[in-house]
PDB file of C-alpha atoms in Angstrom:
ATOM      1  CA  LYS A   1      30.881  26.525  -1.740  1.00  0.00           C
ATOM      2  CA  ALA A   2      29.879  23.007  -2.676  1.00  0.00           C
ATOM      3  CA  GLY A   3      27.028  21.502  -0.708  1.00  0.00           C
ATOM      4  CA  VAL A   4      26.812  18.219   1.155  1.00  0.00           C
ATOM      5  CA  THR A   5      27.310  15.299  -1.196  1.00  0.00           C
ATOM      6  CA  GLN A   6      26.179  11.739  -0.681  1.00  0.00           C
ATOM      7  CA  THR A   7      27.026   8.594  -2.596  1.00  0.00           C
ATOM      8  CA  PRO A   8      25.523   6.513  -3.943  1.00  0.00           C
ATOM      9  CA  ARG A   9      22.182   8.179  -4.607  1.00  0.00           C
ATOM     10  CA  TYR A  10      20.330   4.885  -5.013  1.00  0.00           C
ATOM     11  CA  LEU A  11      20.970   1.398  -3.723  1.00  0.00           C
ATOM     12  CA  ILE A  12      19.126  -1.872  -3.960  1.00  0.00           C
ATOM     13  CA  LYS A  13      20.105  -4.645  -1.566  1.00  0.00           C
ATOM     14  CA  THR A  14      18.597  -7.885  -0.326  1.00  0.00           C
ATOM     15  CA  ARG A  15      17.807  -8.891   3.219  1.00  0.00           C
ATOM     16  CA  GLY A  16      20.828  -9.987   5.202  1.00  0.00           C
ATOM     17  CA  GLN A  17      23.330  -7.977   3.189  1.00  0.00           C
ATOM     18  CA  GLN A  18      25.222  -5.017   4.506  1.00  0.00           C
ATOM     19  CA  VAL A  19      25.579  -1.554   3.009  1.00  0.00           C
ATOM     20  CA  THR A  20      27.913   1.423   3.352  1.00  0.00           C
ATOM     21  CA  LEU A  21      26.819   4.968   2.563  1.00  0.00           C
ATOM     22  CA  SER A  22      29.165   7.893   2.178  1.00  0.00           C
ATOM     23  CA  CYS A  23      28.849  11.594   2.949  1.00  0.00           C
ATOM     24  CA  SER A  24      31.143  14.535   2.260  1.00  0.00           C
ATOM     25  CA  PRO A  25      30.270  17.605   4.330  1.00  0.00           C
ATOM     26  CA  ILE A  26      30.586  21.226   3.325  1.00  0.00           C
ATOM     27  CA  SER A  27      34.201  22.314   3.418  1.00  0.00           C
ATOM     28  CA  GLY A  28      35.123  23.519   6.894  1.00  0.00           C
ATOM     29  CA  HIS A  29      32.240  21.774   8.650  1.00  0.00           C
ATOM     30  CA  ARG A  30      33.433  19.289  11.237  1.00  0.00           C
ATOM     31  CA  SER A  31      30.098  17.924  12.449  1.00  0.00           C
ATOM     32  CA  VAL A  32      28.248  15.344  10.374  1.00  0.00           C
ATOM     33  CA  SER A  33      24.860  13.916  11.324  1.00  0.00           C
ATOM     34  CA  TRP A  34      22.861  11.092   9.799  1.00  0.00           C
ATOM     35  CA  TYR A  35      19.074  10.774   9.646  1.00  0.00           C
ATOM     36  CA  GLN A  36      16.675   8.149   8.375  1.00  0.00           C
ATOM     37  CA  GLN A  37      13.554   9.362   6.563  1.00  0.00           C
ATOM     38  CA  THR A  38      10.568   7.062   6.049  1.00  0.00           C
ATOM     39  CA  PRO A  39       6.918   7.830   5.245  1.00  0.00           C
ATOM     40  CA  GLY A  40       5.757   6.305   8.512  1.00  0.00           C
ATOM     41  CA  GLN A  41       8.318   7.560  11.001  1.00  0.00           C
ATOM     42  CA  GLY A  42       9.431  10.757   9.316  1.00  0.00           C
ATOM     43  CA  LEU A  43      12.952  12.006   9.972  1.00  0.00           C
ATOM     44  CA  GLN A  44      14.781  10.228  12.764  1.00  0.00           C
ATOM     45  CA  PHE A  45      18.246  11.002  14.077  1.00  0.00           C
ATOM     46  CA  LEU A  46      20.779   8.198  13.770  1.00  0.00           C
ATOM     47  CA  PHE A  47      24.062   9.652  15.044  1.00  0.00           C
ATOM     48  CA  GLU A  48      26.415  12.605  14.905  1.00  0.00           C
ATOM     49  CA  TYR A  49      30.171  12.695  14.464  1.00  0.00           C
ATOM     50  CA  PHE A  50      32.563  15.492  15.278  1.00  0.00           C
ATOM     51  CA  SER A  51      36.322  15.309  14.815  1.00  0.00           C
ATOM     52  CA  GLU A  52      36.168  11.557  14.191  1.00  0.00           C
ATOM     53  CA  THR A  53      34.241  10.894  17.425  1.00  0.00           C
ATOM     54  CA  GLN A  54      30.626   9.886  17.792  1.00  0.00           C
ATOM     55  CA  ARG A  55      29.150  12.667  19.855  1.00  0.00           C
ATOM     56  CA  ASN A  56      25.482  11.709  19.928  1.00  0.00           C
ATOM     57  CA  LYS A  57      23.424   8.655  19.042  1.00  0.00           C
ATOM     58  CA  GLY A  58      19.763   8.089  18.342  1.00  0.00           C
ATOM     59  CA  ASN A  59      17.598   5.131  19.217  1.00  0.00           C
ATOM     60  CA  PHE A  60      18.599   2.656  16.524  1.00  0.00           C
ATOM     61  CA  PRO A  61      19.883  -0.903  16.878  1.00  0.00           C
ATOM     62  CA  GLY A  62      23.586  -1.692  16.822  1.00  0.00           C
ATOM     63  CA  ARG A  63      23.305  -2.818  13.185  1.00  0.00           C
ATOM     64  CA  PHE A  64      23.553   0.870  12.352  1.00  0.00           C
ATOM     65  CA  SER A  65      27.040   2.251  12.767  1.00  0.00           C
ATOM     66  CA  GLY A  66      29.142   5.035  11.417  1.00  0.00           C
ATOM     67  CA  ARG A  67      32.527   6.629  11.399  1.00  0.00           C
ATOM     68  CA  GLN A  68      34.196   9.857  10.443  1.00  0.00           C
ATOM     69  CA  PHE A  69      37.568  10.365   8.866  1.00  0.00           C
ATOM     70  CA  SER A  70      40.167  13.028   9.486  1.00  0.00           C
ATOM     71  CA  ASN A  71      38.922  15.018   6.463  1.00  0.00           C
ATOM     72  CA  SER A  72      35.424  15.054   8.055  1.00  0.00           C
ATOM     73  CA  ARG A  73      33.975  12.710   5.456  1.00  0.00           C
ATOM     74  CA  SER A  74      31.657  10.191   7.067  1.00  0.00           C
ATOM     75  CA  GLU A  75      30.324   6.758   6.324  1.00  0.00           C
ATOM     76  CA  MET A  76      27.431   4.885   7.806  1.00  0.00           C
ATOM     77  CA  ASN A  77      27.057   1.139   7.696  1.00  0.00           C
ATOM     78  CA  VAL A  78      23.997  -1.018   8.100  1.00  0.00           C
ATOM     79  CA  SER A  79      24.607  -4.720   8.608  1.00  0.00           C
ATOM     80  CA  THR A  80      22.161  -7.600   8.258  1.00  0.00           C
ATOM     81  CA  LEU A  81      19.673  -5.513   6.318  1.00  0.00           C
ATOM     82  CA  GLU A  82      15.968  -5.861   7.042  1.00  0.00           C
ATOM     83  CA  LEU A  83      13.026  -4.872   4.865  1.00  0.00           C
ATOM     84  CA  GLY A  84      12.252  -2.077   7.319  1.00  0.00           C
ATOM     85  CA  ASP A  85      15.605  -0.454   6.643  1.00  0.00           C
ATOM     86  CA  SER A  86      14.309   0.738   3.284  1.00  0.00           C
ATOM     87  CA  ALA A  87      14.437   4.503   3.595  1.00  0.00           C
ATOM     88  CA  LEU A  88      16.052   7.722   2.489  1.00  0.00           C
ATOM     89  CA  TYR A  89      19.247   8.239   4.464  1.00  0.00           C
ATOM     90  CA  LEU A  90      20.187  11.858   4.867  1.00  0.00           C
ATOM     91  CA  CYS A  91      23.498  13.301   5.852  1.00  0.00           C
ATOM     92  CA  ALA A  92      23.834  16.804   7.225  1.00  0.00           C
ATOM     93  CA  SER A  93      26.797  18.945   8.104  1.00  0.00           C
ATOM     94  CA  SER A  94      26.654  21.644  10.733  1.00  0.00           C
ATOM     95  CA  SER A  95      28.209  25.053  10.566  1.00  0.00           C
ATOM     96  CA  PRO A  96      29.918  26.618  13.569  1.00  0.00           C
ATOM     97  CA  ASN A  97      26.841  28.832  14.068  1.00  0.00           C
ATOM     98  CA  ASN A  98      24.559  25.815  14.442  1.00  0.00           C
ATOM     99  CA  GLU A  99      22.930  25.700  11.033  1.00  0.00           C
ATOM    100  CA  GLN A 100      22.531  22.220   9.591  1.00  0.00           C
ATOM    101  CA  PHE A 101      22.730  21.664   5.836  1.00  0.00           C
ATOM    102  CA  PHE A 102      21.383  18.500   4.275  1.00  0.00           C
ATOM    103  CA  GLY A 103      22.561  16.425   1.354  1.00  0.00           C
ATOM    104  CA  PRO A 104      20.293  14.895  -1.309  1.00  0.00           C
ATOM    105  CA  GLY A 105      20.183  11.548   0.462  1.00  0.00           C
ATOM    106  CA  THR A 106      20.754   7.936  -0.466  1.00  0.00           C
ATOM    107  CA  ARG A 107      17.605   5.992  -1.311  1.00  0.00           C
ATOM    108  CA  LEU A 108      18.063   2.440   0.012  1.00  0.00           C
ATOM    109  CA  THR A 109      15.668  -0.271  -1.049  1.00  0.00           C
ATOM    110  CA  VAL A 110      15.885  -3.644   0.677  1.00  0.00           C
ATOM    111  CA  LEU A 111      14.254  -6.545  -1.158  1.00  0.00           C
TER     112      LEU A 111
ATOM    113  CA  ALA B   1      12.189  12.812  25.497  1.00  0.00           C
ATOM    114  CA  GLN B   2      11.555  15.868  23.416  1.00  0.00           C
ATOM    115  CA  SER B   3       8.961  15.726  20.668  1.00  0.00           C
ATOM    116  CA  VAL B   4       7.712  17.993  17.917  1.00  0.00           C
ATOM    117  CA  SER B   5       4.094  18.061  16.741  1.00  0.00           C
ATOM    118  CA  GLN B   6       2.900  19.389  13.443  1.00  0.00           C
ATOM    119  CA  HIS B   7      -0.863  19.437  13.554  1.00  0.00           C
ATOM    120  CA  ASN B   8      -1.670  19.461   9.875  1.00  0.00           C
ATOM    121  CA  HIS B   9      -0.675  16.512   7.742  1.00  0.00           C
ATOM    122  CA  HIS B  10      -1.829  18.013   4.446  1.00  0.00           C
ATOM    123  CA  VAL B  11      -2.900  21.567   3.694  1.00  0.00           C
ATOM    124  CA  ILE B  12      -4.450  22.603   0.391  1.00  0.00           C
ATOM    125  CA  LEU B  13      -4.621  26.300  -0.492  1.00  0.00           C
ATOM    126  CA  SER B  14      -5.346  28.416  -3.505  1.00  0.00           C
ATOM    127  CA  GLU B  15      -2.722  30.828  -4.751  1.00  0.00           C
ATOM    128  CA  ALA B  16      -2.669  34.142  -2.841  1.00  0.00           C
ATOM    129  CA  ALA B  17      -4.202  32.554   0.261  1.00  0.00           C
ATOM    130  CA  SER B  18      -2.459  33.057   3.577  1.00  0.00           C
ATOM    131  CA  LEU B  19      -0.624  30.187   5.204  1.00  0.00           C
ATOM    132  CA  GLU B  20      -0.072  29.233   8.802  1.00  0.00           C
ATOM    133  CA  LEU B  21       1.454  25.879   9.745  1.00  0.00           C
ATOM    134  CA  GLY B  22       1.446  24.906  13.376  1.00  0.00           C
ATOM    135  CA  CYS B  23       4.392  23.500  15.291  1.00  0.00           C
ATOM    136  CA  ASN B  24       4.560  22.663  18.994  1.00  0.00           C
ATOM    137  CA  TYR B  25       7.450  21.138  20.872  1.00  0.00           C
ATOM    138  CA  SER B  26       7.770  19.547  24.259  1.00  0.00           C
ATOM    139  CA  TYR B  27      10.921  20.675  25.996  1.00  0.00           C
ATOM    140  CA  GLY B  28      11.249  23.081  28.865  1.00  0.00           C
ATOM    141  CA  GLY B  29      14.813  24.194  28.359  1.00  0.00           C
ATOM    142  CA  THR B  30      16.588  26.365  25.859  1.00  0.00           C
ATOM    143  CA  VAL B  31      15.786  25.440  22.281  1.00  0.00           C
ATOM    144  CA  ASN B  32      16.914  26.330  18.818  1.00  0.00           C
ATOM    145  CA  LEU B  33      14.021  26.142  16.357  1.00  0.00           C
ATOM    146  CA  PHE B  34      14.014  25.572  12.613  1.00  0.00           C
ATOM    147  CA  TRP B  35      11.711  25.233   9.664  1.00  0.00           C
ATOM    148  CA  TYR B  36      12.918  23.216   6.703  1.00  0.00           C
ATOM    149  CA  VAL B  37      11.273  22.775   3.316  1.00  0.00           C
ATOM    150  CA  GLN B  38      11.548  19.831   0.950  1.00  0.00           C
ATOM    151  CA  TYR B  39      10.420  20.605  -2.591  1.00  0.00           C
ATOM    152  CA  PRO B  40       9.452  17.607  -4.753  1.00  0.00           C
ATOM    153  CA  GLY B  41      12.584  15.730  -5.735  1.00  0.00           C
ATOM    154  CA  GLN B  42      14.889  18.081  -3.855  1.00  0.00           C
ATOM    155  CA  HIS B  43      16.741  17.917  -0.576  1.00  0.00           C
ATOM    156  CA  LEU B  44      15.857  19.613   2.684  1.00  0.00           C
ATOM    157  CA  GLN B  45      16.524  23.335   2.717  1.00  0.00           C
ATOM    158  CA  LEU B  46      16.572  25.656   5.691  1.00  0.00           C
ATOM    159  CA  LEU B  47      13.736  28.210   5.550  1.00  0.00           C
ATOM    160  CA  LEU B  48      14.401  30.024   8.793  1.00  0.00           C
ATOM    161  CA  LYS B  49      15.736  29.607  12.302  1.00  0.00           C
ATOM    162  CA  TYR B  50      15.292  30.987  15.792  1.00  0.00           C
ATOM    163  CA  PHE B  51      18.081  30.971  18.351  1.00  0.00           C
ATOM    164  CA  SER B  52      17.341  33.980  20.567  1.00  0.00           C
ATOM    165  CA  GLY B  53      16.214  37.595  20.480  1.00  0.00           C
ATOM    166  CA  ASP B  54      13.248  38.842  18.466  1.00  0.00           C
ATOM    167  CA  PRO B  55      10.674  36.023  18.512  1.00  0.00           C
ATOM    168  CA  LEU B  56       9.454  36.973  15.036  1.00  0.00           C
ATOM    169  CA  VAL B  57      11.959  35.665  12.533  1.00  0.00           C
ATOM    170  CA  LYS B  58      11.984  36.148   8.808  1.00  0.00           C
ATOM    171  CA  GLY B  59      13.280  33.589   6.399  1.00  0.00           C
ATOM    172  CA  ILE B  60      13.699  33.079   2.705  1.00  0.00           C
ATOM    173  CA  LYS B  61      10.939  33.336   0.090  1.00  0.00           C
ATOM    174  CA  GLY B  62       8.695  35.547   2.242  1.00  0.00           C
ATOM    175  CA  PHE B  63       8.240  33.078   5.093  1.00  0.00           C
ATOM    176  CA  GLU B  64       8.259  34.091   8.732  1.00  0.00           C
ATOM    177  CA  ALA B  65       7.739  32.312  12.029  1.00  0.00           C
ATOM    178  CA  GLU B  66       6.857  33.377  15.529  1.00  0.00           C
ATOM    179  CA  PHE B  67       8.303  31.794  18.641  1.00  0.00           C
ATOM    180  CA  ILE B  68       5.868  31.851  21.557  1.00  0.00           C
ATOM    181  CA  LYS B  69       7.679  30.444  24.546  1.00  0.00           C
ATOM    182  CA  SER B  70       4.615  30.205  26.784  1.00  0.00           C
ATOM    183  CA  LYS B  71       2.847  28.067  24.200  1.00  0.00           C
ATOM    184  CA  PHE B  72       5.920  26.038  23.167  1.00  0.00           C
ATOM    185  CA  SER B  73       5.042  26.976  19.612  1.00  0.00           C
ATOM    186  CA  PHE B  74       6.887  28.058  16.491  1.00  0.00           C
ATOM    187  CA  ASN B  75       4.301  28.544  13.759  1.00  0.00           C
ATOM    188  CA  LEU B  76       5.244  29.219  10.161  1.00  0.00           C
ATOM    189  CA  ARG B  77       3.408  31.898   8.187  1.00  0.00           C
ATOM    190  CA  LYS B  78       3.305  33.385   4.728  1.00  0.00           C
ATOM    191  CA  PRO B  79       0.825  36.110   3.769  1.00  0.00           C
ATOM    192  CA  SER B  80       0.314  34.990   0.186  1.00  0.00           C
ATOM    193  CA  VAL B  81       1.327  31.567  -1.130  1.00  0.00           C
ATOM    194  CA  GLN B  82       2.368  30.751  -4.663  1.00  0.00           C
ATOM    195  CA  TRP B  83       2.128  27.538  -6.634  1.00  0.00           C
ATOM    196  CA  SER B  84       5.911  27.191  -6.246  1.00  0.00           C
ATOM    197  CA  ASP B  85       5.453  26.861  -2.473  1.00  0.00           C
ATOM    198  CA  THR B  86       4.050  23.370  -2.997  1.00  0.00           C
ATOM    199  CA  ALA B  87       6.344  21.251  -0.855  1.00  0.00           C
ATOM    200  CA  GLU B  88       6.633  19.447   2.456  1.00  0.00           C
ATOM    201  CA  TYR B  89       7.483  21.565   5.486  1.00  0.00           C
ATOM    202  CA  PHE B  90       9.250  20.284   8.576  1.00  0.00           C
ATOM    203  CA  CYS B  91       9.571  21.906  11.960  1.00  0.00           C
ATOM    204  CA  ALA B  92      12.649  20.900  13.952  1.00  0.00           C
ATOM    205  CA  VAL B  93      14.056  21.512  17.385  1.00  0.00           C
ATOM    206  CA  LYS B  94      17.638  21.319  18.572  1.00  0.00           C
ATOM    207  CA  THR B  95      17.655  20.351  22.198  1.00  0.00           C
ATOM    208  CA  SER B  96      20.999  18.677  22.619  1.00  0.00           C
ATOM    209  CA  GLY B  97      23.692  20.370  24.597  1.00  0.00           C
ATOM    210  CA  ALA B  98      26.047  22.993  23.304  1.00  0.00           C
ATOM    211  CA  GLY B  99      28.588  20.309  22.520  1.00  0.00           C
ATOM    212  CA  SER B 100      26.525  18.208  20.166  1.00  0.00           C
ATOM    213  CA  TYR B 101      24.038  18.552  17.354  1.00  0.00           C
ATOM    214  CA  GLN B 102      20.795  16.635  17.049  1.00  0.00           C
ATOM    215  CA  LEU B 103      17.554  17.770  15.467  1.00  0.00           C
ATOM    216  CA  THR B 104      14.174  16.363  16.432  1.00  0.00           C
ATOM    217  CA  PHE B 105      11.731  16.739  13.560  1.00  0.00           C
ATOM    218  CA  GLY B 106       7.985  16.882  13.311  1.00  0.00           C
ATOM    219  CA  LYS B 107       6.281  14.493  10.914  1.00  0.00           C
ATOM    220  CA  GLY B 108       5.947  17.212   8.289  1.00  0.00           C
ATOM    221  CA  THR B 109       3.087  19.058   6.608  1.00  0.00           C
ATOM    222  CA  LYS B 110       2.467  18.685   2.915  1.00  0.00           C
ATOM    223  CA  LEU B 111       1.356  21.910   1.305  1.00  0.00           C
ATOM    224  CA  SER B 112      -0.412  21.818  -2.026  1.00  0.00           C
ATOM    225  CA  VAL B 113      -1.053  25.169  -3.680  1.00  0.00           C
ATOM    226  CA  ILE B 114      -3.664  25.194  -6.415  1.00  0.00           C
ATOM    227  CA  PRO B 115      -3.115  27.731  -9.221  1.00  0.00           C
TER     228      PRO B 115
END
């Protein structure tokens, strides 16, 4: 079974721009979660989608948004990028027995 | 809000030494507990998990963890570490309801194993 895939793996943007990250979950997994990983704050939950609906949301500003498609693939969008948004963005898909599997992440650098 | 504390930021051990990494969480309800490992340049991998039953759980690569409910702890152990265990280890708690999935992570512990 293929693992969680994320594209692109690396991104460089400038302040004020927006960015879209993509995640394909493990086949058969319907829940997709997004996390932000930074050296200072560690891993922080952004949001979770299940069957195209946002089921849970972390404590991030409205500039961070996401969506899920009918094939369970998910995208997250960050608008009006700030320097502090530089991070590794991780996507995870959850199995029916509550195990969460992580992708390799997208490394976003905001200049 | 729930939180997860990992007491050691960086642990340095020699090969064959025993390992114990501490993890405490603050949540009084039912929890699912996890340890993840992130090897250099690789993505997070699940080491082991506790949902219910025997509080001593065994994971991959010789790791085990013990859930002590009265202490809100879920410490990770390995009797004899190897150089290949050099990685960052994260404790995580799932406290959201049955209908949703959210993990709260500790800040991580970096383990360096000296040959």
